[in-house]
Each structure stands twice: as structure tokens, then as C-alpha cells.
CSV table of C-alpha atoms in Angstrom, one decimal:
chain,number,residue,atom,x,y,z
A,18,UNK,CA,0.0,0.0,0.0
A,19,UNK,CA,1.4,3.5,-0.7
A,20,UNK,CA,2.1,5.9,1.4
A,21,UNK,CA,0.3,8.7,2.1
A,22,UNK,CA,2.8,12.1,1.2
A,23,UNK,CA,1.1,14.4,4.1
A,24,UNK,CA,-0.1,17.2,2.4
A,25,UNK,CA,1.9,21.2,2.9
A,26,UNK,CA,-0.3,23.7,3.5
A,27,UNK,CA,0.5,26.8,1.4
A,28,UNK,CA,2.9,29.5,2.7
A,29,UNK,CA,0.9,32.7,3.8
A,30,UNK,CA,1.3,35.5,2.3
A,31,UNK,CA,4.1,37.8,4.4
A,32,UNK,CA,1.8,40.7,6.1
A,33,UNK,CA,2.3,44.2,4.4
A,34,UNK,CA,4.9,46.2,6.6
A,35,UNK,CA,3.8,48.5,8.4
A,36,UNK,CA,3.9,52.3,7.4
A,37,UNK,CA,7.3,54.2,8.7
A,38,UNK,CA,6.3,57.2,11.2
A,39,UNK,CA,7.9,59.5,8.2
A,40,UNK,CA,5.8,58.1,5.6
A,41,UNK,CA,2.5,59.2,8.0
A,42,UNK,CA,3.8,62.0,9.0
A,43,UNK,CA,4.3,63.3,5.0
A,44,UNK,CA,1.2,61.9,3.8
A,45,UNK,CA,-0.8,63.3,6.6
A,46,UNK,CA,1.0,66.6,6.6
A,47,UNK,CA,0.1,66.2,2.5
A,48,UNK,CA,-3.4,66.3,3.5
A,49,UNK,CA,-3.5,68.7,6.3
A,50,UNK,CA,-1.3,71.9,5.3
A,51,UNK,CA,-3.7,71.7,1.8
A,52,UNK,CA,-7.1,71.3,3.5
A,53,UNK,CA,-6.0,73.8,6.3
A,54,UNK,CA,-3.2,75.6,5.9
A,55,UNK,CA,0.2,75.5,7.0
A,56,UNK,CA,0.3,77.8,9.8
A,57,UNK,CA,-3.5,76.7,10.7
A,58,UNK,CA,-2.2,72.8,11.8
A,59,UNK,CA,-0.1,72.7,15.0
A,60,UNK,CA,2.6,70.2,15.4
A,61,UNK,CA,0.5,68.1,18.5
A,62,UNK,CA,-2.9,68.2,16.1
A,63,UNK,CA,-0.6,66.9,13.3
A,64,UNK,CA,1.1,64.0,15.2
A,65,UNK,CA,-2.4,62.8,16.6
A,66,UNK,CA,-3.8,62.8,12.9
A,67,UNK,CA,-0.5,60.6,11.8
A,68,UNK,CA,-0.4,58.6,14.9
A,69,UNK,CA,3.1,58.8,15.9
A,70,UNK,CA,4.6,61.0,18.9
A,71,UNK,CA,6.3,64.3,18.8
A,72,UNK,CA,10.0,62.5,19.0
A,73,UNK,CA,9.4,60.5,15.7
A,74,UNK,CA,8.4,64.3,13.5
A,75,UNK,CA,11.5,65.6,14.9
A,76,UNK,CA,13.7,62.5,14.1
A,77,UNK,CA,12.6,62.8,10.5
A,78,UNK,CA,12.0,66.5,10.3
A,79,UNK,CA,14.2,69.1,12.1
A,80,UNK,CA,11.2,71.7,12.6
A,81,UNK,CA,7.7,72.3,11.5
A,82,UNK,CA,9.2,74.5,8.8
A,83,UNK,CA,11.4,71.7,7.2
A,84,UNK,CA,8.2,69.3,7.0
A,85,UNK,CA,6.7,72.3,5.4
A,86,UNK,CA,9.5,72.5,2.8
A,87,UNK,CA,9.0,68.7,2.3
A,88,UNK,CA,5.5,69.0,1.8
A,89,UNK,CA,5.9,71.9,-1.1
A,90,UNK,CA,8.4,69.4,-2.6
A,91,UNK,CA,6.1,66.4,-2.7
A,92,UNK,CA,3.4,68.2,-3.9
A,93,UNK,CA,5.7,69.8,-6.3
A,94,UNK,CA,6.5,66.5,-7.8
A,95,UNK,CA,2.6,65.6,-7.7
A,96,UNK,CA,1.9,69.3,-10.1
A,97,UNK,CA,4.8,68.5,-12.5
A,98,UNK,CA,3.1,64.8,-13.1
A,99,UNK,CA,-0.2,66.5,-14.0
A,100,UNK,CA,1.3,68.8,-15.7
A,101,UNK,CA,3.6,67.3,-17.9
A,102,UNK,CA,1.1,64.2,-18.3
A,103,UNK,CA,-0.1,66.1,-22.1
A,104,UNK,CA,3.1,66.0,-23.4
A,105,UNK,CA,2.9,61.7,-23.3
A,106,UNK,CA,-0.5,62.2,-25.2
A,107,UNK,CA,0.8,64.9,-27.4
A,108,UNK,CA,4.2,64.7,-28.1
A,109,UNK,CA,4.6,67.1,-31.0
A,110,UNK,CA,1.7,69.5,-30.0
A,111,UNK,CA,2.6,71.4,-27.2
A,112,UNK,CA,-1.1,73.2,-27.8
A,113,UNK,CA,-2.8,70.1,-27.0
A,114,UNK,CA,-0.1,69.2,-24.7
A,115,UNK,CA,-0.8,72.0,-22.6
A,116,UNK,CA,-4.2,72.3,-22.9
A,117,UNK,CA,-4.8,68.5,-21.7
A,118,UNK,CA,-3.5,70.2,-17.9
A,119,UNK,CA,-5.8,72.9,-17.9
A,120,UNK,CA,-8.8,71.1,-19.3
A,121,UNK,CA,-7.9,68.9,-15.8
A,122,UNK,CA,-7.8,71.8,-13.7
A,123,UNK,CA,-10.6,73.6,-15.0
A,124,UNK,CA,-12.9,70.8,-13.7
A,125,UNK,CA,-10.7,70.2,-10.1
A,126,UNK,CA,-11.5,73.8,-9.7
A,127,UNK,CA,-15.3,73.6,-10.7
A,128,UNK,CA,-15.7,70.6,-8.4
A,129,UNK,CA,-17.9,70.9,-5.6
A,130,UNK,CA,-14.5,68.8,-3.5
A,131,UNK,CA,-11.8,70.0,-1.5
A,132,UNK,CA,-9.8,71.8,-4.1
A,133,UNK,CA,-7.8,74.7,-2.3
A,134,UNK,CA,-6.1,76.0,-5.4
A,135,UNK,CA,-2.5,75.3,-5.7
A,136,UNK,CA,-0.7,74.4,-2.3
A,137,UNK,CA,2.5,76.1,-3.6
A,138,UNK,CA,0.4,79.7,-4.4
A,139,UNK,CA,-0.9,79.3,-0.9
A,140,UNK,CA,2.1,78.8,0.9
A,141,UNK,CA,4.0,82.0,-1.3
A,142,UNK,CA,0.9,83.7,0.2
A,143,UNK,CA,1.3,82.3,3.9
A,144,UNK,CA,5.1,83.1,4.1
A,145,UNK,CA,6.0,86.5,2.6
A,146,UNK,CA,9.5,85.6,4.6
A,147,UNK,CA,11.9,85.8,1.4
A,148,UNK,CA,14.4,83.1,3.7
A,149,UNK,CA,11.4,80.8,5.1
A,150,UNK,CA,11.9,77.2,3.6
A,151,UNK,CA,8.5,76.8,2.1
A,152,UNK,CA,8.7,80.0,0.8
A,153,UNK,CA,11.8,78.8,-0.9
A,154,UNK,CA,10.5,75.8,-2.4
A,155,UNK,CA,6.8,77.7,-3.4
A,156,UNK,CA,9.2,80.2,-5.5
A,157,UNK,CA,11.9,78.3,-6.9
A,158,UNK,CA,8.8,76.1,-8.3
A,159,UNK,CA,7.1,79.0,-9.9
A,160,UNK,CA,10.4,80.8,-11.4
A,161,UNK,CA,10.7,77.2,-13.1
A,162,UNK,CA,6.9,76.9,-14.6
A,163,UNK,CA,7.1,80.1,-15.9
A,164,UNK,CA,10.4,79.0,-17.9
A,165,UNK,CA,8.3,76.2,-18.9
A,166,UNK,CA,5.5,78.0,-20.2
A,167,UNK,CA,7.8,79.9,-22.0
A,168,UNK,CA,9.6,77.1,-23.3
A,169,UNK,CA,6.0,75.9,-24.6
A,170,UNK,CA,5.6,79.1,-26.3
A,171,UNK,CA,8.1,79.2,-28.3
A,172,UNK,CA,7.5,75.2,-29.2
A,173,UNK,CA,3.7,77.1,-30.4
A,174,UNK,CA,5.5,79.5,-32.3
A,175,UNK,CA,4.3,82.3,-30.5
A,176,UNK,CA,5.2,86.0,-32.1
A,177,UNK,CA,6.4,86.8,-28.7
A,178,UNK,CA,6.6,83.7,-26.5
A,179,UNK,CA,7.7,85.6,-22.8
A,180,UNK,CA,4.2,87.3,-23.3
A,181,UNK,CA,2.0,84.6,-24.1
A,182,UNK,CA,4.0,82.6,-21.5
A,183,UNK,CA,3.4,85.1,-18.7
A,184,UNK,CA,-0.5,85.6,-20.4
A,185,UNK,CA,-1.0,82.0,-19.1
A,186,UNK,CA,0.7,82.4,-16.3
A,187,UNK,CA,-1.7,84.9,-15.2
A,188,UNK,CA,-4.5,82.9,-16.3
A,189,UNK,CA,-3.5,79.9,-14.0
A,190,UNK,CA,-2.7,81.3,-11.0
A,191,UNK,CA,-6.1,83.4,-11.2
A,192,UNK,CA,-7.6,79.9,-11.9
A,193,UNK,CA,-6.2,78.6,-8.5
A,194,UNK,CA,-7.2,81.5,-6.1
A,195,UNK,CA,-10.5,82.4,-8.2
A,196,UNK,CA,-11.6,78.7,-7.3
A,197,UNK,CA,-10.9,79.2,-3.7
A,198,UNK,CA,-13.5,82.1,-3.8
A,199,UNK,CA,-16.2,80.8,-6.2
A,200,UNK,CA,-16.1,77.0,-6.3
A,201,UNK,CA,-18.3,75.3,-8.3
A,202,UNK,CA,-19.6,77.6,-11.6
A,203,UNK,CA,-16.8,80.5,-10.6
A,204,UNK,CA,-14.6,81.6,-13.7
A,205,UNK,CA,-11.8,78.6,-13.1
A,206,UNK,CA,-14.2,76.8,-15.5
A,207,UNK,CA,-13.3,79.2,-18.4
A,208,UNK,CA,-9.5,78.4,-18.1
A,209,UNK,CA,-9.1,76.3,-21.6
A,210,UNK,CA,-11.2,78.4,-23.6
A,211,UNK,CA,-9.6,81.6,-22.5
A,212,UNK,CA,-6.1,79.7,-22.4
A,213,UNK,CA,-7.2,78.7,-26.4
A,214,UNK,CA,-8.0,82.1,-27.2
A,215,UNK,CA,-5.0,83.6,-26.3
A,216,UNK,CA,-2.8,81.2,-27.7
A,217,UNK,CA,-4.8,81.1,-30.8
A,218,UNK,CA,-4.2,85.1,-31.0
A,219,UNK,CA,-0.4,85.0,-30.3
A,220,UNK,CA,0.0,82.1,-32.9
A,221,UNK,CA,-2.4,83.7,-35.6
A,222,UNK,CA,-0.3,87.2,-35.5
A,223,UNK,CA,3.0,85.9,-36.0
A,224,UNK,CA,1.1,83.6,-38.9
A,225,UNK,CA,-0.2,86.7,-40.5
A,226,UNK,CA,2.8,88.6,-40.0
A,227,UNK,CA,4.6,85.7,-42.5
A,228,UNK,CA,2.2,86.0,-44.8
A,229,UNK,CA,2.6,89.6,-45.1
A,230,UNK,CA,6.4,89.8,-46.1
């Protein structure tokens, strides 16, 4: 008679880790600064949200003000992966390109949700401190979008390409703080076809302006 081989049940699956206290702490910080403000969250509410104590923020962070700076810079990175996200669909049409970003933002704005605008505007706003490290991050970030805008401009063949560049400029950040006031319906909704219009206008001069010689 043949023996039996006894039967091995299955290895379980290993448990997921558990979240680091660092990890918490950015991701509830993430949520908290936008929703409420930097200087609105204290350290005490924040570490109660995240679930860690005070000694594990300051082992990761050396002050409130450096997890604010790492906050900007993760929600920096968040922005430039929306923003650049047109370029993948559109890789030879920096019109559409662009207008892919702000056909997204126009309905985040309109949204009845917790959109607060753009948590790098806000902080710029919240620290008019030139040497303040989220200050730092919020204007090194825009100094570099409006490069890119330009650099987008000049891909559109724009007759002047700072202008248009700074033209959108304006047009976004009034998109962020506009929906902070109006919400759902407020003129944030307008942002492509006013964006359209204006690059249509640059685009169409220089156009004519060939044509002409």
C-alpha cells in the first residue's frame, strides 16, 4: 500500500509592513497643510492625525518649517506629473499638450471637492518671509513653470513667446485662487477656452505677419 505524502499547506502570504512614522507623518502633513493651511495645523494636532509622537516628527524632520518645505516638494512633484502628463498624449503638440493640464484643472476647480487651489500659491501667500523654507520651495517652483511656459511658447511659435508665457501664467494662478473664492460655476471653468483664445491670437499674428512679407 502506498504511502500517504502528508499534504503542505500553502505559505501565507508575508503581512504588508507597516507604514514608517515618516511616511505618516508626509502623507498626513500632505493632507492637512492643503485642507487647512500651514500655519492653521499645530505640530500636536498633526502628530495625533498621523499617529506617531512628537519625538518621531522631529527625528525625521528638524522643525515644522522643514516638513513644510518637504510638503511643497512632494506636492511639487505631484503638479509636475499632471502637468507634464499632455506632453505623453501629445508629443509634437505642445497646444494640445498643454491644454490636456488645464482642461484637468478647470474641472478640479469647478468641483464641488476640497480643491484649495495650488498648495504652492498658498504657501507663497502664507510666508511672505523671502528666507522661510517653504517659501523657498513655493518660489523656486514657480520661477521654473514660468520657464516652462515659455519654453511651450516658443514650441507654439508664439510672435512673442515671454508674453503669451506670462499671459498663461496669469491665467493659471487666477484659476487657483478664483476657485478658492467661487467653487463650483466661478470663472476657473473658463481656463481652456480663454487659455485657447489667447494662444490662438499669439500664434495667428506671428502667422499673419509671415504672410505679409
Amino acid at each position: 500500500m502506498a504511502r500517504k505524502t502528508p499534504s503542505v499547506a500553502a505559505p501565507s502570504p508575508p503581512a504588508a509592513s507597516p507604514k514608517l512614522a515618516a511616511d505618516r507623518i508626509r502623507e498626513t502633513a500632505r493632507r492637512m497643510f492643503y485642507q487647512d493651511g500651514i500655519r492653521a495645523v499645530g505640530v500636536d494636532a498633526l502628530v495625533a492625525q498621523a499617529g506617531v509622537t512628537k519625538p518621531s516628527l522631529y527625528r525625521s524632520f528638524s522643525s515644522k518649517d522643514e516638513l513644510a518645505a518637504s510638503y511643497l516638494r512632494d506636492y511639487e512633484a505631484e503638479f509636475w506629473s499632471k502637468f507634464e502628463a499632455g506632453g505623453q498624449q501629445h508629443p509634437d503638440d505642445p497646444r494640445a499638450a498643454l491644454m490636456v493640464y488645464f482642461d484637468g484643472l478647470a474641472q478640479r476647480a469647478a468641483s464641488s471637492g476640497g480643491y484649495r487651489g495650488c498648495g504652492l500659491t498658498n504657501a507663497a501667500v502664507e510666508y511672505p518671509e523671502p528666507d522661510h523654507p517653504a517659501r523657498r520651495v513655493a518660489v523656486a517652483h514657480k520661477a521654473q513653470l514660468r520657464k516652462r511656459m515659455a519654453e511651450l511658447a516658443r514650441a507654439m511659435g508664439a510672435d512673442d513667446a515671454d508674453m503669451l508665457a506670462d499671459g498663461l501664467l496669469l491665467l493659471l494662478e487666477g484659476a487657483f485662487v478664483s476657485s478658492q473664492l467661487f467653487g463650483r460655476g466661478g470663472p476657473a471653468r473658463h481656463l481652456p477656452e480663454a487659455a485657447g483664445r489667447l494662444i490662438d491670437a499669439s500664434v495667428r499674428r506671428r502667422s499673419g505677419n509671415k504672410k505679409g512679407v
